[in-house]
PDB file of C-alpha atoms in Angstrom:
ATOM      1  CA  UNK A   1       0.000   0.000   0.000  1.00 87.00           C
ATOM      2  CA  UNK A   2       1.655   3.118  -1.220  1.00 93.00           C
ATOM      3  CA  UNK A   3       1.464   6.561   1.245  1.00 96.00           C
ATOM      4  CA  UNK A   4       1.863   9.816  -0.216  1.00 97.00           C
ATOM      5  CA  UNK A   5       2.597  12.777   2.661  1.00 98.00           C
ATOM      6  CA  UNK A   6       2.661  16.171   1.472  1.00 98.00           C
ATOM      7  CA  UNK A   7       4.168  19.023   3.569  1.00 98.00           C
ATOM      8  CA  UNK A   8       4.761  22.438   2.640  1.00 97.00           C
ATOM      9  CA  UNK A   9       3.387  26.264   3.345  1.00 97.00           C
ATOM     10  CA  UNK A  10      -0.429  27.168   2.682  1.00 96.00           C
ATOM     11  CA  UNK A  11       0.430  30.657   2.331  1.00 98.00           C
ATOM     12  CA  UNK A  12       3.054  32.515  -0.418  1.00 98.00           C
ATOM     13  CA  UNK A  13       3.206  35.876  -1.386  1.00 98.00           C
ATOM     14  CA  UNK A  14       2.351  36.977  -4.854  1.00 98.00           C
ATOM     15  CA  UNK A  15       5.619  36.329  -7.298  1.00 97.00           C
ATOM     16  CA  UNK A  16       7.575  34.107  -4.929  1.00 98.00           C
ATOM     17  CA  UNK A  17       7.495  30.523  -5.118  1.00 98.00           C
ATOM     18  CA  UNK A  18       5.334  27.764  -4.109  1.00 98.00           C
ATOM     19  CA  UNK A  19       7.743  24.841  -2.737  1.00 98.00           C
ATOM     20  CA  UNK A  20       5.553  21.244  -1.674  1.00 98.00           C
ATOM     21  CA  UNK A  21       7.492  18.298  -0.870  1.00 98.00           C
ATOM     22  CA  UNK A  22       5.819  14.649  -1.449  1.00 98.00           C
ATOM     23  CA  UNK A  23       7.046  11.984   0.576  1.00 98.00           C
ATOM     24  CA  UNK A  24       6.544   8.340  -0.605  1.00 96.00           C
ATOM     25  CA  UNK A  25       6.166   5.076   1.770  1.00 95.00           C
ATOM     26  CA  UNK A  26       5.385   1.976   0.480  1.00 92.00           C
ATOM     27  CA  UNK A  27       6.991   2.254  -2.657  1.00 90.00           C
ATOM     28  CA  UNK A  28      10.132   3.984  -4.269  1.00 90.00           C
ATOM     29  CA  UNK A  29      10.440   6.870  -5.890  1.00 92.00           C
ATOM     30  CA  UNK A  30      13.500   5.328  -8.159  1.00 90.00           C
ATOM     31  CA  UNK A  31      11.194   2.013  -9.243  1.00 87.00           C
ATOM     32  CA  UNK A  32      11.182   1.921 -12.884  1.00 82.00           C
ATOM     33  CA  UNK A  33       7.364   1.455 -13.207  1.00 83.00           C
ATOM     34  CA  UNK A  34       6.254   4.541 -11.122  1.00 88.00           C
ATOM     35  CA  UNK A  35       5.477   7.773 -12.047  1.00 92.00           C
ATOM     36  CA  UNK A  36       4.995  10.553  -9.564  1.00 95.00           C
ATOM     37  CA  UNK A  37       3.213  13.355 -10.504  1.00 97.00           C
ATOM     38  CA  UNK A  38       1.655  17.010  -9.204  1.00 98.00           C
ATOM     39  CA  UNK A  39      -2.025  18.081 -10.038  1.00 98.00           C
ATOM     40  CA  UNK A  40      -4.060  21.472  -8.693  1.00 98.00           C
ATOM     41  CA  UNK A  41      -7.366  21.874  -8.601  1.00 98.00           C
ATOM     42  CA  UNK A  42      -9.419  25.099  -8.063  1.00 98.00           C
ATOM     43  CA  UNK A  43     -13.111  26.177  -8.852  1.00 96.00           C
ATOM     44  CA  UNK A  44     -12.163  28.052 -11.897  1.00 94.00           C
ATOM     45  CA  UNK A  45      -9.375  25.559 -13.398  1.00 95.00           C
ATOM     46  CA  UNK A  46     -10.829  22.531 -12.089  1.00 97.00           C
ATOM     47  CA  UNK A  47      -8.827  19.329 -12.101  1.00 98.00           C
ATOM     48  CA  UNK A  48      -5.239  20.574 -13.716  1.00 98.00           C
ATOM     49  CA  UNK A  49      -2.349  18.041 -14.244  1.00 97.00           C
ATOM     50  CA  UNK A  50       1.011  19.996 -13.924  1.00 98.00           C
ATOM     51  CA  UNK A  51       3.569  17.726 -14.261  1.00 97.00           C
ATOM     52  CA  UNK A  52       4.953  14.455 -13.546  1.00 96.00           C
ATOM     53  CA  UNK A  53       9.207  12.978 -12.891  1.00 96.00           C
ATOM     54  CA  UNK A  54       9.960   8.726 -13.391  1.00 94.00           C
ATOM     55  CA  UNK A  55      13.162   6.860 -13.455  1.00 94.00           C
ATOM     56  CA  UNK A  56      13.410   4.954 -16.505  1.00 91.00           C
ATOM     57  CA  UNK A  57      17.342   3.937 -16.600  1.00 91.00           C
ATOM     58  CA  UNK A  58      17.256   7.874 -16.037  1.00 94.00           C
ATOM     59  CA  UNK A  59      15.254  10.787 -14.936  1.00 95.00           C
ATOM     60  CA  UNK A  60      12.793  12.093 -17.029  1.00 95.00           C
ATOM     61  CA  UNK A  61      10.284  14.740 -16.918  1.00 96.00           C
ATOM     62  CA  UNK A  62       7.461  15.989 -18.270  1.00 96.00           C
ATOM     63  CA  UNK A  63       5.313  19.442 -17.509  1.00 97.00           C
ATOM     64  CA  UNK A  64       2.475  20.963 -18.913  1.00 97.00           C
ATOM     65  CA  UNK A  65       2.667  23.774 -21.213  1.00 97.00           C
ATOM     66  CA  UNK A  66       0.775  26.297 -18.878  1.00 95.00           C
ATOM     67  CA  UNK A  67       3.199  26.143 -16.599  1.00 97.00           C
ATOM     68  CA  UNK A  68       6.373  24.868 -18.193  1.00 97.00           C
ATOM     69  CA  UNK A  69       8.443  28.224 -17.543  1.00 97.00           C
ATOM     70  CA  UNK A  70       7.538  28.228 -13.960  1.00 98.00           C
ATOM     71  CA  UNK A  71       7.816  24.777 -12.983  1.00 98.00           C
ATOM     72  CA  UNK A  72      10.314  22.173 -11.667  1.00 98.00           C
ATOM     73  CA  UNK A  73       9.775  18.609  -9.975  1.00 98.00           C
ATOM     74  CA  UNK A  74      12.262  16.739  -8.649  1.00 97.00           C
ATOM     75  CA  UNK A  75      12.883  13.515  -6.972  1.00 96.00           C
ATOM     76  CA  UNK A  76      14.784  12.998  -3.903  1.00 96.00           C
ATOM     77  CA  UNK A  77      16.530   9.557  -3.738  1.00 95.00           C
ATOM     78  CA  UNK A  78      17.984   9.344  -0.177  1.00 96.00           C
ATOM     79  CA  UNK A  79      14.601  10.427   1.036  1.00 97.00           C
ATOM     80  CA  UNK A  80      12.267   8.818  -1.110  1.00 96.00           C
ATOM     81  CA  UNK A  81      10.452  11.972  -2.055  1.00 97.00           C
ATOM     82  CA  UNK A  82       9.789  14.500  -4.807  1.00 98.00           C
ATOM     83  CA  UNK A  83       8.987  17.828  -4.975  1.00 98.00           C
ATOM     84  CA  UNK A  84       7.091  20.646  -6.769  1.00 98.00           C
ATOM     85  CA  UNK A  85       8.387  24.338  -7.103  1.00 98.00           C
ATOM     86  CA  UNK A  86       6.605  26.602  -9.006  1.00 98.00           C
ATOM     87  CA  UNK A  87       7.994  30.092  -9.551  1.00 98.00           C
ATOM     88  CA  UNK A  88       6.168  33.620  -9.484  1.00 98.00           C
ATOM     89  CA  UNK A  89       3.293  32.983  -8.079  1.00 98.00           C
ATOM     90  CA  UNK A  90       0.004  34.893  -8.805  1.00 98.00           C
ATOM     91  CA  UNK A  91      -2.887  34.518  -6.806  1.00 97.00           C
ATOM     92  CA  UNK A  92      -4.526  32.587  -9.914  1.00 97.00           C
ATOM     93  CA  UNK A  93      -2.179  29.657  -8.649  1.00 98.00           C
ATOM     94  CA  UNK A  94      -4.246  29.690  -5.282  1.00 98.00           C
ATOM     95  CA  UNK A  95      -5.351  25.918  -5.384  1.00 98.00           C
ATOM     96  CA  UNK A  96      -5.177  22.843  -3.809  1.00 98.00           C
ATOM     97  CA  UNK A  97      -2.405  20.766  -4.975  1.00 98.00           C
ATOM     98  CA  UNK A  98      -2.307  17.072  -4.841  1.00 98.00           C
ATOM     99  CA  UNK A  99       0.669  14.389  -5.348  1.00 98.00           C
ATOM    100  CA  UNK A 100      -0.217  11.564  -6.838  1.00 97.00           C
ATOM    101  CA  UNK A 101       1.349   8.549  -7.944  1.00 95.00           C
ATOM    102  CA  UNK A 102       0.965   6.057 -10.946  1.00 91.00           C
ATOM    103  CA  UNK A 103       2.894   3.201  -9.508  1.00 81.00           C
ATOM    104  CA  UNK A 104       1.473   0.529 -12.712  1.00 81.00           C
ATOM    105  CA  UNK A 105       3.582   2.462 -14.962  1.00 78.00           C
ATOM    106  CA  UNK A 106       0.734   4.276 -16.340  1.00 84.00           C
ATOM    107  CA  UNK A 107      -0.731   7.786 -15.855  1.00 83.00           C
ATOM    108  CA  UNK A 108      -3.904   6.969 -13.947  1.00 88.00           C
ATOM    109  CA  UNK A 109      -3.473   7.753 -10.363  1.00 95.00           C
ATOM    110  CA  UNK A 110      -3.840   5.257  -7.811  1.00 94.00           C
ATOM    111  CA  UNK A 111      -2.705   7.174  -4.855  1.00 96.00           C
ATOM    112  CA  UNK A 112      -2.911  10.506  -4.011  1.00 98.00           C
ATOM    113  CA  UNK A 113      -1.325  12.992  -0.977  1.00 98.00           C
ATOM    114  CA  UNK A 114      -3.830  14.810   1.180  1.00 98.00           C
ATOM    115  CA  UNK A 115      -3.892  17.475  -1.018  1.00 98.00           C
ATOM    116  CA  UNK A 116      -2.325  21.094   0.729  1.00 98.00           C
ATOM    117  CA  UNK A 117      -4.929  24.480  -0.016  1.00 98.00           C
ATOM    118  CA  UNK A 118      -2.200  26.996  -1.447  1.00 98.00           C
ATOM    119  CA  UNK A 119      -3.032  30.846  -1.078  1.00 98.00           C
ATOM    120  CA  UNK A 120      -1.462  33.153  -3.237  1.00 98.00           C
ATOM    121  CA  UNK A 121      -1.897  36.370  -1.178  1.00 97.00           C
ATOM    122  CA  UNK A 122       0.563  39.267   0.430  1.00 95.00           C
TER     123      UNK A 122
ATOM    124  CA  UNK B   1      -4.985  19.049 -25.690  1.00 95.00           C
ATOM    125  CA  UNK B   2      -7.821  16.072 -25.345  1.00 97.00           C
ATOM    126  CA  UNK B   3     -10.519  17.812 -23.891  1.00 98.00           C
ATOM    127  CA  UNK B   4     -12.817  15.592 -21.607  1.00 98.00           C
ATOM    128  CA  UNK B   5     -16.709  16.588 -21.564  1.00 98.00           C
ATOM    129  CA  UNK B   6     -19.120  15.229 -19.003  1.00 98.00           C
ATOM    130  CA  UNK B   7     -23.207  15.243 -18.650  1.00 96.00           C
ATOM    131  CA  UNK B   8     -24.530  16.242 -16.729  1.00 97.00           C
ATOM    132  CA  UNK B   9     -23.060  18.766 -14.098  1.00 98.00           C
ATOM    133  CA  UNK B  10     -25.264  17.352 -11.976  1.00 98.00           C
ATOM    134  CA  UNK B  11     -27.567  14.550 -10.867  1.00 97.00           C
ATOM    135  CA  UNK B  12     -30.255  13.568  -8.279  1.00 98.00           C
ATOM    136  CA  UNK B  13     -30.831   9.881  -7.456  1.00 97.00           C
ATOM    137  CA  UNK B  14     -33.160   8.206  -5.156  1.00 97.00           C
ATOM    138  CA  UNK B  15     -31.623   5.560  -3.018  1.00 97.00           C
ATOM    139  CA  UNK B  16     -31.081   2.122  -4.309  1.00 97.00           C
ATOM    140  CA  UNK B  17     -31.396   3.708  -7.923  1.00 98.00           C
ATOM    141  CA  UNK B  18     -28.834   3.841 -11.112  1.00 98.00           C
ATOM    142  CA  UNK B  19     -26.952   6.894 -11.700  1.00 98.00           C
ATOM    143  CA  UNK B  20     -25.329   7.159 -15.194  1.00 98.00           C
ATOM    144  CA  UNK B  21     -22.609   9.653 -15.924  1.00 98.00           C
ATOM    145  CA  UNK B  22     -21.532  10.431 -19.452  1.00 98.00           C
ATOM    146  CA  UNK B  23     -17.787  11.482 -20.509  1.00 98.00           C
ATOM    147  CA  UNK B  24     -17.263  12.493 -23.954  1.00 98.00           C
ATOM    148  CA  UNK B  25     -13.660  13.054 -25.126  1.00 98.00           C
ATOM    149  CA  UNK B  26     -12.248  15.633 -28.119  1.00 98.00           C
ATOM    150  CA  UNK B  27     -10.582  12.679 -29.611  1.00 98.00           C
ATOM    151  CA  UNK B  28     -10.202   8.680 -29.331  1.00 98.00           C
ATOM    152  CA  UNK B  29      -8.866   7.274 -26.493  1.00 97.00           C
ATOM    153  CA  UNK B  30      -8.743   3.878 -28.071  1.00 97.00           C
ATOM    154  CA  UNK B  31      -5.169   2.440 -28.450  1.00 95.00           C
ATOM    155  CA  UNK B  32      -4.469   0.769 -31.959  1.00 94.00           C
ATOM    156  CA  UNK B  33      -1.474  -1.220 -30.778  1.00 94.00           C
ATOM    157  CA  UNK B  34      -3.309  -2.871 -27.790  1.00 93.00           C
ATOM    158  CA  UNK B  35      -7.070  -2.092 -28.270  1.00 95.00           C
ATOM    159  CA  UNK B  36      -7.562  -0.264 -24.776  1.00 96.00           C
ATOM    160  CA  UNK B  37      -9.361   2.428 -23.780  1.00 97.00           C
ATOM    161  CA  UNK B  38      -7.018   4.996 -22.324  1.00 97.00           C
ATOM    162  CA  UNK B  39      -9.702   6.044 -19.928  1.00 97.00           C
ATOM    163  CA  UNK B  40     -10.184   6.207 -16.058  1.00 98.00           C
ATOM    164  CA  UNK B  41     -12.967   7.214 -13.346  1.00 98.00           C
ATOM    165  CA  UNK B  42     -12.429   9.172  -9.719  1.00 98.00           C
ATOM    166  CA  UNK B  43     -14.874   9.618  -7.111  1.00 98.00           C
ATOM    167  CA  UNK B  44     -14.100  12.511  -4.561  1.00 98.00           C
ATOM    168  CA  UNK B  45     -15.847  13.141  -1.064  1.00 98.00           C
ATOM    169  CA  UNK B  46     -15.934  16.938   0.014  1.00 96.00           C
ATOM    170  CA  UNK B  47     -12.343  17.474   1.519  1.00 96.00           C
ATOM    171  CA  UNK B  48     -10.632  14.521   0.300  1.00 98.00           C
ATOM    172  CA  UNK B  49      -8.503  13.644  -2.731  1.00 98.00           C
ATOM    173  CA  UNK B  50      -9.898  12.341  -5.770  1.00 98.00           C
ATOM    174  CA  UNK B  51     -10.272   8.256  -5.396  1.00 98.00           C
ATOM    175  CA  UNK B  52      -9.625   6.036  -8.512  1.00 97.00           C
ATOM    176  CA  UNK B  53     -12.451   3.626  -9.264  1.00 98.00           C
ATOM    177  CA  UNK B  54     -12.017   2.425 -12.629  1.00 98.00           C
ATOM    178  CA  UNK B  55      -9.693   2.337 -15.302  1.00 97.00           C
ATOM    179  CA  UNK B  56      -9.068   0.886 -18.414  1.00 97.00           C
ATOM    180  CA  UNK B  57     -12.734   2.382 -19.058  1.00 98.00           C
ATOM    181  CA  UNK B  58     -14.146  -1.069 -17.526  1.00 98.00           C
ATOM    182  CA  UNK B  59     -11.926  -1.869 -14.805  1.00 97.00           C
ATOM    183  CA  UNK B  60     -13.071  -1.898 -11.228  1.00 97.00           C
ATOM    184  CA  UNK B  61      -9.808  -0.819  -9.305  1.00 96.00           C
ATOM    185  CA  UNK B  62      -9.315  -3.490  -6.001  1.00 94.00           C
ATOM    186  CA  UNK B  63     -12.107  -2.428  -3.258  1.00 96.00           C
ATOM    187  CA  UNK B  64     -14.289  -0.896  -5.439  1.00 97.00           C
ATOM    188  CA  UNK B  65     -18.239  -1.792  -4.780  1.00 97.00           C
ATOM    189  CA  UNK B  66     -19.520  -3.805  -7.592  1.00 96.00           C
ATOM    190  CA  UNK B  67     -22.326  -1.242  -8.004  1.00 98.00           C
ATOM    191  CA  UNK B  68     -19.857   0.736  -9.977  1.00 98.00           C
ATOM    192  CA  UNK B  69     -19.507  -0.347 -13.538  1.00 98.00           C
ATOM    193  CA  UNK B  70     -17.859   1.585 -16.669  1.00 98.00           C
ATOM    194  CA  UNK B  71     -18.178   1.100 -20.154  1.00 98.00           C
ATOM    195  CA  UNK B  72     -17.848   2.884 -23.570  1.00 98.00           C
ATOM    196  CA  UNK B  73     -14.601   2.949 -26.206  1.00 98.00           C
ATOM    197  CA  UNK B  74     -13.185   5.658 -28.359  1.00 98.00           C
ATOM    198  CA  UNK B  75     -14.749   8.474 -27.796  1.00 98.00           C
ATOM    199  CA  UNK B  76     -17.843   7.817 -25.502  1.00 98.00           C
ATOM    200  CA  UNK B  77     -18.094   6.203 -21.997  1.00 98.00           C
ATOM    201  CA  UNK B  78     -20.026   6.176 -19.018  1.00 98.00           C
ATOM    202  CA  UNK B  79     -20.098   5.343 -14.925  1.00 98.00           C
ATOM    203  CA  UNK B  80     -22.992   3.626 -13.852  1.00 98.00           C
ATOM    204  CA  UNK B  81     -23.985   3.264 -10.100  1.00 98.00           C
ATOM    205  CA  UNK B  82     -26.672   0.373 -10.248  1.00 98.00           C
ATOM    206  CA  UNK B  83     -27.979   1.048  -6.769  1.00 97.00           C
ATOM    207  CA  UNK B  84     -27.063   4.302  -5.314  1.00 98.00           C
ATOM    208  CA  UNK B  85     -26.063   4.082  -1.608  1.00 98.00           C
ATOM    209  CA  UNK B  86     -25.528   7.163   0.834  1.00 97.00           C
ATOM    210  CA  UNK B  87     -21.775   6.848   0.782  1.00 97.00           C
ATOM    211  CA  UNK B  88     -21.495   7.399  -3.288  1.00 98.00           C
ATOM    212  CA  UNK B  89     -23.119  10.823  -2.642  1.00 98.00           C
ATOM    213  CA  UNK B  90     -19.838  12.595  -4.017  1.00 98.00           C
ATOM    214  CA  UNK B  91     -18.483  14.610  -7.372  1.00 98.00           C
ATOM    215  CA  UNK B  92     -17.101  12.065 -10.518  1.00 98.00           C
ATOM    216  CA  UNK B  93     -14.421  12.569 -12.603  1.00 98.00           C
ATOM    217  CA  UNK B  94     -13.521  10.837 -15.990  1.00 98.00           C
ATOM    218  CA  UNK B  95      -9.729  11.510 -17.138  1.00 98.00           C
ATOM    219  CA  UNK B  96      -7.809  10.215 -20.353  1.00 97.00           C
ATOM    220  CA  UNK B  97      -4.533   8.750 -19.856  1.00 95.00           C
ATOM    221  CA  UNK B  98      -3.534   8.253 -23.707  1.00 95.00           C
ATOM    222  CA  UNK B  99      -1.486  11.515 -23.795  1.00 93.00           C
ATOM    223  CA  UNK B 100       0.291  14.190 -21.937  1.00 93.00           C
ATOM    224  CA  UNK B 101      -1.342  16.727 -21.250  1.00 95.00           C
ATOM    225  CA  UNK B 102      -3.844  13.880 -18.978  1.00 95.00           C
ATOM    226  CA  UNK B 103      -6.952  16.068 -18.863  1.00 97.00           C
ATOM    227  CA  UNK B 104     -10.142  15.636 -16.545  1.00 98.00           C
ATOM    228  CA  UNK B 105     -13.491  15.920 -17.220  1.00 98.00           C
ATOM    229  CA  UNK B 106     -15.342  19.118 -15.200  1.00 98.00           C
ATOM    230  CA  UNK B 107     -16.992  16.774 -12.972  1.00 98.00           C
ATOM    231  CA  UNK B 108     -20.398  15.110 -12.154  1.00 98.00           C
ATOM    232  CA  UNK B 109     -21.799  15.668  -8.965  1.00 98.00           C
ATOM    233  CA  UNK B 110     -24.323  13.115  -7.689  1.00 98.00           C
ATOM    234  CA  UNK B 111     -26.699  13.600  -4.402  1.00 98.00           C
ATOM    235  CA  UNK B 112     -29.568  12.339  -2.998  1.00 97.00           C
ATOM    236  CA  UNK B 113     -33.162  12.744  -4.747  1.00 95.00           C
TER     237      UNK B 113
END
């Protein structure tokens, strides 16, 4: 049974950056069938996939265009984690942003974190 | 971008009947090289994280009530609830896992008649 814990601020100011850590039990982040991935979801965006990191002989990842400028994910090895930063902030990233994992190799999400409610605000 | 379309918004069901939800995608979903459906379901209770219930358009993930059933290939598919219980009063999802960007539908929500 795979546990995702997220942990991170609920509160950044407009054009800093959002930083959320993910940490994984039950499974590892470096397993070649796994993909770990971030998602928001808001009232006005609803459901929003923003990008995903896997080990597949080597890191890759993958991000969606709206926010491929601003973001980075990365894995942590020696602490079985990844994490989501997301630069200059406005408040239309206020959300609440999930981890989630697709541990049969695929990109439907079997486990999720507890989600964390992120306020853009100063 | 697939975009994923679902009717309706909204739905009222009297205990112990069906519920059908709808999910329409912009494009197929159907993979040529090994005929599956690219497609999964999510319930979500008010303050919790979406829960995955089916995938492969027709597969029940492990747990899930055999009330829920899921059907449909290409472009069309649907979530049925045969008997609708108290506890499935939540918001459903459909979301395509045949390309990046995955997409979700904008959500069904289902209550009590």
């Amino acid at each position: 049974q795979v546990q995702l814990q997220q942990s991170g601020p609920g509160l950044v100011k407009p054009s800093q950056t959002l930083s959320l850590t993910c940490a994984i039990s039950g499974d590892s982040v470096s397993i070649n069938r796994g993909t770990w991935h971030w998602i928001r979801q808001s009232p006005s965006r609803g459901l929003e996939w923003l990008g995903r990191t896997y080990y597949k002989s080597k890191w890759y990842n993958e991000y969606a265009v709206s926010v491929k400028s601003r973001i980075t994910i990365n894995p942590d090895t020696s602490k079985n984690q990844f994490s989501l930063q997301l630069n200059s902030v406005t408040p239309e990233d206020t959300a609440v942003y999930y981890c989630a994992s697709g541990t049969s190799g695929y990109s439907l999400f079997d486990y999720w974190g507890q989600g964390t409610l992120v306020t853009v605000s100063s | 971008d697939i975009v994923m379309t679902q009717s309706p918004d909204s739905l009222a069901v009297s205990l112990g009947e069906r519920a059908t939800i709808n999910c329409k995608s912009s494009q197929s979903v159907l993979y040529s090289s090994d005929n599956k459906n690219y497609l999964a379901w999510y319930q979500q209770k008010p303050g919790q994280p979406p829960e995955l219930l089916i995938y492969w358009a027709s597969t029940r993930e492990s747990g899930v009530p055999d009330r829920f059933s899921g059907s449909g290939s290409g472009t069309d598919f649907t979530l049925t609830i045969s008997s609708l219980q108290a506890e499935d009063v939540a918001i459903y999802y459909c979301q395509h896992y045949y390309s990046t960007p995955w997409t979700f539908g904008q959500g069904t929500k289902v209550e009590l008649k």
